[in-house]
Short mmCIF file of C-alpha atoms and ligand atoms in Angstrom, two decimals:
data_model
loop_
_atom_site.label_atom_id
_atom_site.label_comp_id
_atom_site.label_asym_id
_atom_site.label_seq_id
_atom_site.Cartn_x
_atom_site.Cartn_y
_atom_site.Cartn_z
CA MET A 93 56.44 137.29 163.85
CA VAL A 94 57.03 134.38 161.56
CA LYS A 95 53.90 132.42 160.64
CA ILE A 96 54.44 128.75 160.28
CA ASN A 97 52.64 126.21 158.13
CA LYS A 98 50.27 124.76 160.71
CA ASN A 99 49.13 122.09 158.28
CA TYR A 100 52.12 120.15 159.61
CA ALA A 101 50.12 119.67 162.80
CA LYS A 102 47.68 117.58 160.77
CA ILE A 103 50.21 114.93 159.78
CA LYS A 104 51.82 112.39 162.08
CA GLU A 105 54.98 113.70 163.71
CA THR A 106 57.07 110.90 162.22
CA TYR A 107 57.08 109.55 158.67
CA LEU A 108 55.86 105.93 158.62
CA PHE A 109 59.19 104.33 157.70
CA SER A 110 61.11 106.44 160.22
CA GLU A 111 58.70 105.27 162.90
CA THR A 112 59.13 101.57 162.07
CA ALA A 113 62.93 102.03 161.79
CA LYS A 114 63.03 103.62 165.26
CA LYS A 115 61.01 100.81 166.80
CA ILE A 116 63.22 98.18 165.15
CA ALA A 117 66.38 99.95 166.35
CA ALA A 118 65.01 100.14 169.92
CA PHE A 119 64.16 96.43 169.83
CA SER A 120 67.64 95.52 168.54
CA GLU A 121 69.28 97.59 171.24
CA LYS A 122 67.27 95.78 173.89
CA HIS A 123 67.82 92.33 172.32
CA PRO A 124 71.27 92.31 170.72
CA GLU A 125 71.14 88.49 170.74
CA ILE A 126 68.31 88.44 168.16
CA GLN A 127 69.18 88.90 164.51
CA VAL A 128 66.25 90.96 163.26
CA ILE A 129 65.24 90.31 159.65
CA LYS A 130 63.97 93.54 158.14
CA MET A 131 61.16 93.23 155.64
CA SER A 132 59.76 96.63 156.44
CA ILE A 133 60.87 99.55 154.24
CA GLY A 134 61.21 98.57 150.59
CA ASP A 135 64.96 98.94 150.53
CA VAL A 136 66.95 96.70 148.23
CA THR A 137 69.82 94.45 149.33
CA LYS A 138 71.49 93.29 146.09
CA PRO A 139 74.45 95.38 144.91
CA LEU A 140 74.46 97.57 141.83
CA ILE A 141 75.14 95.70 138.61
CA PRO A 142 78.71 95.93 137.15
CA GLU A 143 77.55 98.05 134.17
CA VAL A 144 76.42 100.70 136.65
CA THR A 145 79.51 100.72 138.85
CA GLU A 146 81.78 100.76 135.78
CA ALA A 147 79.87 103.73 134.37
CA MET A 148 80.16 105.54 137.69
CA LYS A 149 83.90 104.91 137.86
CA LYS A 150 84.37 106.12 134.31
CA ALA A 151 82.24 109.21 134.85
CA SER A 152 84.05 110.10 138.11
CA GLU A 153 87.38 109.83 136.33
CA GLU A 154 86.10 112.02 133.50
CA MET A 155 85.05 114.60 136.07
CA GLY A 156 88.67 114.76 137.26
CA THR A 157 89.92 115.81 133.83
CA GLN A 158 89.71 119.22 132.20
CA LYS A 159 88.08 117.78 129.10
CA GLY A 160 85.58 115.56 130.85
CA PHE A 161 84.59 117.90 133.68
CA HIS A 162 80.86 118.70 133.94
CA GLY A 163 79.43 121.60 135.93
CA TYR A 164 75.70 122.30 136.12
CA GLY A 165 73.86 119.94 133.81
CA PRO A 166 70.55 120.48 132.02
CA GLU A 167 67.87 120.64 134.75
CA GLN A 168 65.64 118.25 132.81
CA GLY A 169 68.43 115.68 132.51
CA TYR A 170 71.12 114.84 129.98
CA ASP A 171 69.97 113.83 126.49
CA PHE A 172 72.03 110.61 126.67
CA LEU A 173 69.77 109.37 129.52
CA LYS A 174 66.48 110.76 128.24
CA ASP A 175 67.11 109.07 124.88
CA LYS A 176 67.75 105.72 126.60
CA ILE A 177 64.50 106.01 128.58
CA LYS A 178 62.62 106.96 125.42
CA LYS A 179 63.99 103.83 123.70
CA TYR A 180 63.13 101.68 126.73
CA TYR A 181 59.52 102.83 126.53
CA GLU A 182 59.44 102.20 122.77
CA GLN A 183 61.02 98.78 122.91
CA TYR A 184 59.68 97.24 126.11
CA ILE A 185 56.46 99.10 126.85
CA LYS A 186 55.49 99.93 123.24
CA VAL A 187 54.89 103.56 124.09
CA ASN A 188 56.28 106.48 122.10
CA LEU A 189 57.43 109.51 124.02
CA ASP A 190 59.10 112.74 123.03
CA ALA A 191 62.45 113.10 124.85
CA ASP A 192 61.27 116.52 126.09
CA GLU A 193 58.43 114.82 127.92
CA ILE A 194 60.96 113.00 130.16
CA PHE A 195 62.35 114.74 133.26
CA ILE A 196 65.22 113.11 135.16
CA SER A 197 65.05 113.43 138.93
CA ASP A 198 66.53 112.04 142.13
CA GLY A 199 63.63 109.61 142.48
CA ALA A 200 59.87 109.22 142.26
CA LYS A 201 59.24 110.22 145.88
CA SER A 202 60.45 113.79 145.49
CA ASP A 203 58.71 114.34 142.15
CA ILE A 204 55.41 112.94 143.43
CA ALA A 205 55.56 115.30 146.40
CA ASN A 206 56.86 118.28 144.40
CA ILE A 207 54.36 118.02 141.55
CA THR A 208 51.85 119.58 143.96
CA ASP A 209 53.59 122.91 143.16
CA ILE A 210 52.02 123.18 139.72
CA PHE A 211 48.42 122.66 140.88
CA SER A 212 46.27 125.12 142.72
CA ASN A 213 45.34 124.49 146.35
CA ASP A 214 41.61 124.48 145.63
CA ASN A 215 41.74 121.22 143.69
CA ILE A 216 39.99 118.26 145.26
CA ILE A 217 42.44 115.43 145.63
CA VAL A 218 41.31 111.81 145.39
CA ILE A 219 43.64 109.24 146.90
CA PRO A 220 43.20 105.49 147.31
CA ASP A 221 43.39 104.12 150.84
CA PRO A 222 45.62 102.22 151.62
CA VAL A 223 48.45 103.88 149.74
CA TYR A 224 52.07 105.12 149.80
CA PRO A 225 51.92 107.85 152.48
CA VAL A 226 53.73 110.52 150.44
CA TYR A 227 50.61 111.36 148.37
CA VAL A 228 48.56 112.09 151.46
CA ASP A 229 51.24 113.84 153.53
CA SER A 230 52.40 116.13 150.70
CA ASN A 231 48.82 117.33 150.12
CA ILE A 232 48.01 117.75 153.80
CA MET A 233 51.15 119.88 154.15
CA LEU A 234 49.51 122.27 151.68
CA GLY A 235 46.15 122.21 153.42
CA ARG A 236 44.41 120.55 150.50
CA GLU A 237 41.11 118.71 150.63
CA ILE A 238 41.52 114.98 150.22
CA LYS A 239 38.82 112.44 149.46
CA TYR A 240 39.59 108.77 149.80
CA ILE A 241 38.55 105.83 147.68
CA HIS A 242 38.70 102.54 149.48
CA GLY A 243 40.81 99.55 148.61
CA THR A 244 39.27 96.48 150.20
CA GLU A 245 39.47 92.74 149.93
CA GLU A 246 36.19 92.88 147.96
CA ASN A 247 37.66 95.05 145.19
CA GLY A 248 41.05 93.31 145.35
CA PHE A 249 42.55 96.56 146.73
CA LEU A 250 41.98 98.15 143.33
CA PRO A 251 39.39 100.88 143.85
CA MET A 252 37.58 101.92 140.69
CA PRO A 253 36.17 105.34 139.79
CA ASP A 254 33.28 106.27 142.01
CA PRO A 255 30.97 109.02 140.72
CA THR A 256 30.05 109.77 144.34
CA VAL A 257 33.69 110.71 144.99
CA GLU A 258 34.26 113.60 142.60
CA GLY A 259 37.65 115.27 142.34
CA ASP A 260 40.22 116.97 140.13
CA ILE A 261 43.50 115.22 140.86
CA PHE A 262 43.52 111.42 141.16
CA TYR A 263 46.49 109.46 142.47
CA LEU A 264 46.96 105.89 141.25
CA CYS A 265 49.78 103.50 142.03
CA SER A 266 50.04 100.28 140.03
CA PRO A 267 51.48 97.80 140.87
CA ASN A 268 50.34 99.18 144.14
CA ASN A 269 52.36 100.10 147.16
CA PRO A 270 51.51 98.64 149.69
CA THR A 271 49.09 95.96 148.43
CA GLY A 272 50.99 94.72 145.38
CA ALA A 273 47.73 94.62 143.37
CA ALA A 274 47.94 95.81 139.74
CA TYR A 275 45.22 97.34 137.57
CA SER A 276 44.36 95.58 134.31
CA HIS A 277 44.20 97.43 130.97
CA GLU A 278 40.37 97.45 131.16
CA GLN A 279 40.37 98.89 134.67
CA LEU A 280 42.84 101.63 133.78
CA LYS A 281 40.82 102.49 130.69
CA LYS A 282 37.81 103.09 132.95
CA TRP A 283 39.94 105.41 135.09
CA ILE A 284 41.18 107.33 132.07
CA ASP A 285 37.69 107.79 130.67
CA PHE A 286 36.35 108.90 134.06
CA VAL A 287 39.14 111.41 134.70
CA SER A 288 39.16 112.73 131.11
CA GLU A 289 35.41 113.43 131.25
CA ARG A 290 36.05 115.59 134.31
CA LYS A 291 39.07 117.31 132.74
CA GLY A 292 41.02 116.08 135.73
CA ILE A 293 44.46 114.57 135.97
CA ILE A 294 45.88 111.22 137.08
CA LEU A 295 49.18 111.22 138.94
CA TYR A 296 50.36 107.70 138.17
CA ASP A 297 53.08 106.07 140.24
CA ALA A 298 54.73 103.32 138.16
CA ALA A 299 57.71 102.77 140.46
CA TYR A 300 57.16 99.00 140.46
CA GLU A 301 56.54 98.52 136.73
CA SER A 302 59.53 96.25 136.24
CA PHE A 303 57.99 93.67 138.61
CA VAL A 304 54.92 93.11 136.42
CA THR A 305 54.69 89.52 135.22
CA SER A 306 50.93 89.06 134.80
CA GLY A 307 50.55 91.16 131.64
CA ALA A 308 49.12 94.10 133.61
CA PRO A 309 50.08 97.55 132.22
CA ARG A 310 53.58 98.74 133.06
CA SER A 311 52.85 102.30 132.03
CA VAL A 312 49.62 104.28 132.09
CA TYR A 313 50.43 105.37 128.52
CA GLU A 314 49.72 101.84 127.30
CA ILE A 315 46.10 102.95 127.60
CA GLU A 316 44.53 105.09 124.92
CA GLY A 317 43.82 108.63 126.03
CA ALA A 318 46.31 108.61 128.92
CA LYS A 319 48.58 111.23 127.37
CA ASN A 320 45.69 113.69 127.69
CA CYS A 321 45.16 113.14 131.40
CA ALA A 322 48.13 111.50 133.15
CA ILE A 323 51.59 112.24 134.50
CA GLU A 324 53.72 109.16 135.20
CA PHE A 325 56.43 108.81 137.86
CA CYS A 326 59.06 106.12 137.74
CA SER A 327 62.21 105.27 139.58
CA LEU A 328 65.35 103.18 139.33
CA SER A 329 65.28 102.52 143.08
CA LYS A 330 63.58 99.15 142.88
CA THR A 331 64.25 98.48 139.20
CA ALA A 332 68.02 98.77 139.43
CA GLY A 333 68.88 99.02 143.13
CA PHE A 334 69.21 102.81 143.16
CA THR A 335 67.64 103.42 146.60
CA GLY A 336 70.95 104.88 147.76
CA THR A 337 72.16 106.11 144.37
CA ARG A 338 69.02 108.15 143.61
CA CYS A 339 67.64 108.51 140.11
CA GLY A 340 64.13 108.47 138.69
CA TYR A 341 62.11 110.08 135.94
CA THR A 342 58.77 111.73 135.42
CA ILE A 343 56.83 111.84 132.16
CA VAL A 344 54.80 114.98 131.56
CA PRO A 345 53.15 114.69 128.11
CA LYS A 346 52.99 117.81 125.99
CA ASN A 347 49.26 117.18 125.42
CA LEU A 348 48.55 118.14 129.03
CA ILE A 349 47.20 121.63 128.56
CA PHE A 350 44.72 122.93 131.11
CA ASP A 351 43.29 126.45 131.14
CA GLY A 352 45.84 127.38 128.47
CA PHE A 353 48.75 126.22 130.66
CA SER A 354 51.12 123.49 129.48
CA LEU A 355 51.93 121.23 132.44
CA ASN A 356 55.12 120.18 130.66
CA LYS A 357 56.31 123.80 130.51
CA MET A 358 55.20 124.48 134.06
CA TRP A 359 57.06 121.45 135.40
CA LEU A 360 60.19 122.51 133.49
CA ARG A 361 59.82 126.01 134.95
CA ARG A 362 59.38 124.56 138.43
CA GLN A 363 62.40 122.30 138.09
CA THR A 364 64.66 125.00 136.63
CA THR A 365 63.84 127.20 139.61
CA LYS A 366 63.96 124.65 142.41
CA PHE A 367 66.20 121.81 141.22
CA ASN A 368 69.68 121.68 139.75
CA GLY A 369 69.39 118.21 138.32
CA VAL A 370 70.88 114.84 139.10
CA SER A 371 74.67 114.56 139.13
CA TYR A 372 76.46 113.68 135.91
CA VAL A 373 77.97 110.56 137.50
CA VAL A 374 74.57 109.22 138.59
CA GLN A 375 73.01 109.95 135.20
CA ARG A 376 75.82 108.00 133.52
CA ALA A 377 75.12 105.17 135.99
CA ALA A 378 71.41 105.30 135.10
CA GLU A 379 72.25 105.27 131.39
CA ALA A 380 74.15 102.01 131.95
CA VAL A 381 71.01 100.40 133.40
CA PHE A 382 69.38 100.78 129.97
CA SER A 383 72.26 99.18 128.02
CA ASP A 384 71.55 95.70 126.60
CA THR A 385 73.61 93.89 129.22
CA GLY A 386 72.44 96.32 131.93
CA LEU A 387 68.81 95.40 131.27
CA LYS A 388 69.69 91.68 131.30
CA ASN A 389 71.51 92.00 134.61
CA ILE A 390 68.83 94.02 136.38
CA ARG A 391 66.35 91.38 135.23
CA LYS A 392 68.40 88.76 137.11
CA THR A 393 68.15 90.83 140.28
CA ILE A 394 64.41 91.40 139.83
CA ASN A 395 63.97 87.64 139.29
CA TYR A 396 65.86 87.05 142.53
CA TYR A 397 63.44 89.27 144.47
CA GLN A 398 60.50 87.64 142.69
CA ARG A 399 61.71 84.25 143.90
CA ASN A 400 61.71 85.69 147.44
CA ALA A 401 58.15 86.88 146.89
CA ARG A 402 57.10 83.37 145.89
CA ILE A 403 58.63 81.92 149.06
CA MET A 404 56.62 84.46 151.03
CA THR A 405 53.32 83.79 149.26
CA ASP A 406 53.86 80.00 149.47
CA THR A 407 54.22 80.30 153.25
CA LEU A 408 51.08 82.41 153.53
CA LYS A 409 49.19 79.87 151.42
CA LYS A 410 50.38 77.09 153.72
CA LEU A 411 49.19 79.07 156.72
CA GLY A 412 45.83 79.74 155.06
CA ILE A 413 46.32 83.51 155.24
CA SER A 414 44.77 85.56 152.44
CA PHE A 415 47.07 87.97 150.66
CA THR A 416 47.55 90.17 147.60
CA GLY A 417 50.76 91.04 145.78
CA GLY A 418 53.93 89.07 145.27
CA GLU A 419 53.10 88.39 141.62
CA ASP A 420 53.50 91.83 140.00
CA SER A 421 55.16 93.39 142.99
CA PRO A 422 57.90 92.99 145.57
CA TYR A 423 55.28 93.58 148.28
CA VAL A 424 53.09 90.98 149.91
CA TRP A 425 50.05 92.31 151.75
CA PHE A 426 48.08 90.08 154.07
CA LYS A 427 45.41 89.97 156.67
CA VAL A 428 46.69 89.97 160.22
CA PRO A 429 45.64 86.79 162.07
CA ASP A 430 43.52 86.58 165.23
CA GLY A 431 41.93 90.00 164.87
CA MET A 432 45.06 91.83 165.98
CA SER A 433 45.57 95.43 164.90
CA SER A 434 48.35 96.12 162.41
CA TRP A 435 50.62 97.64 165.08
CA GLU A 436 49.87 94.80 167.53
CA PHE A 437 50.96 92.36 164.84
CA PHE A 438 54.10 94.42 164.18
CA ASP A 439 55.07 94.00 167.87
CA TYR A 440 53.97 90.36 167.93
CA LEU A 441 56.13 89.49 164.93
CA LEU A 442 59.15 91.47 166.09
CA ASN A 443 59.03 90.15 169.65
CA GLY A 444 57.90 86.67 168.71
CA CYS A 445 60.37 85.88 165.93
CA GLY A 446 62.55 88.90 165.17
CA VAL A 447 60.94 89.73 161.82
CA ALA A 448 60.05 93.35 161.03
CA GLY A 449 57.38 94.43 158.56
CA THR A 450 55.19 97.47 158.04
CA PRO A 451 51.79 97.84 159.70
CA GLY A 452 49.03 98.24 157.11
CA SER A 453 47.35 101.03 159.09
CA GLY A 454 50.40 103.20 158.34
CA PHE A 455 49.14 103.32 154.74
CA GLY A 456 45.65 104.52 155.65
CA ASN A 457 42.58 103.54 157.64
CA CYS A 458 41.66 100.78 155.19
CA GLY A 459 45.04 99.20 155.92
CA GLU A 460 44.07 98.52 159.54
CA GLY A 461 44.20 94.80 160.20
CA TYR A 462 46.69 94.21 157.36
CA PHE A 463 50.45 93.96 157.16
CA ARG A 464 53.11 94.43 154.45
CA LEU A 465 56.33 92.47 153.95
CA THR A 466 58.89 93.20 151.26
CA ALA A 467 60.74 90.70 149.11
CA PHE A 468 63.87 92.86 149.01
CA ASN A 469 65.87 90.99 151.64
CA THR A 470 68.34 88.28 150.68
CA TYR A 471 67.12 84.83 149.66
CA GLU A 472 68.61 83.28 152.82
CA ASN A 473 66.99 85.85 155.11
CA THR A 474 63.66 85.50 153.32
CA VAL A 475 63.69 81.72 153.78
CA GLU A 476 64.68 82.14 157.43
CA ALA A 477 62.06 84.85 158.08
CA MET A 478 59.25 82.83 156.54
CA SER A 479 60.21 79.74 158.51
CA ARG A 480 60.23 81.83 161.71
CA ILE A 481 56.81 83.29 160.83
CA GLU A 482 55.43 79.84 160.03
CA LYS A 483 56.56 78.48 163.41
CA LEU A 484 55.19 81.49 165.28
CA LEU A 485 51.79 81.51 163.60
CA LYS A 486 51.32 77.74 163.78
CA LYS A 487 51.63 77.80 167.57
C1 MLT B 246 58.34 101.66 150.73
O1 MLT B 246 58.82 100.87 151.54
O2 MLT B 246 57.12 101.84 150.62
C2 MLT B 246 59.26 102.41 149.85
O3 MLT B 246 60.55 101.94 149.96
C3 MLT B 246 59.27 103.80 150.19
C4 MLT B 246 59.86 104.60 149.09
O4 MLT B 246 60.08 104.14 147.98
O5 MLT B 246 60.08 105.77 149.36
#
């Protein structure tokens, strides 16, 4: 008889964002008269920039010609895109990479979950709490042991290395999802030294790097020593509105050699077996993001979302509610008023003013009593949502 992976019994039956989406849909069905403003899942609302759509059109047309047709592409990604990402790192992040250290994928989420394949199950995994649920769920699915380090108001939701919480694989996300807090260079250096001493590895989620405005690091490789102990995941979802288009990249430095195994070669081997690459059309679209005008235009969109974030944080300031995020991140994370639980506040906000967010407890136990809103809605909806929230909470 087939034996199933019973580790699935240890995770919640529904993925956090599917659960909130279901609740919002049920509410809308019951109250069609209320226009719900969704600030829950971090899904973008601004359209793709013209450079991207033009590149997609051109690439689709090429695909319809004998000369321009492309079948299977290189599993690691086309050179034209890897070279653009390499240049982006050189020019804007001041980090030199080898093009063979860059792997193109359909987004950071899949790579972050799939990277578990190249590590043995007896590693001890250290994960901050609260955090993006994919790190926890993908390890529980494999029956791995997880230790948590706590993000709290006291440490600004930026947990630092704790010698009492030893481990092998350390997940970090900066700017953080869900709290929006970003590690400084000094803080990341402490992490790199701590993990290097233990011959461990950092799995670094940089999906929100393009939102950094405070001078915080945009890549873990800005920090000396990181190429010996960190893999970085990045995505065009939030940077260039690719949530529905799907393209991201993962950096696996060639220096990462453990027990005689090159992680770069292992990841390539894993991808060539289990992944056939991102479509030619989407990779051409991604290439256009990194053109001079592409980068200027995505910056305008990011600025637009950052303006939304300021409207959100201004309202919270007015209401005297403490928060993190909004500065280096499209997420604003705040303490739920009146001692409500995160899910109670979710219902209170949805029923009370038709605004949907994400309960902090969905990101871990330390998120209980907190709530996350995203700045990815339109400017008009953000203004409207914050005015509804202000009225509701002032009552
Ligand atoms: C979020 O809302 O946390 C993100 O949109 C989820 C994701 O990027 O997969």
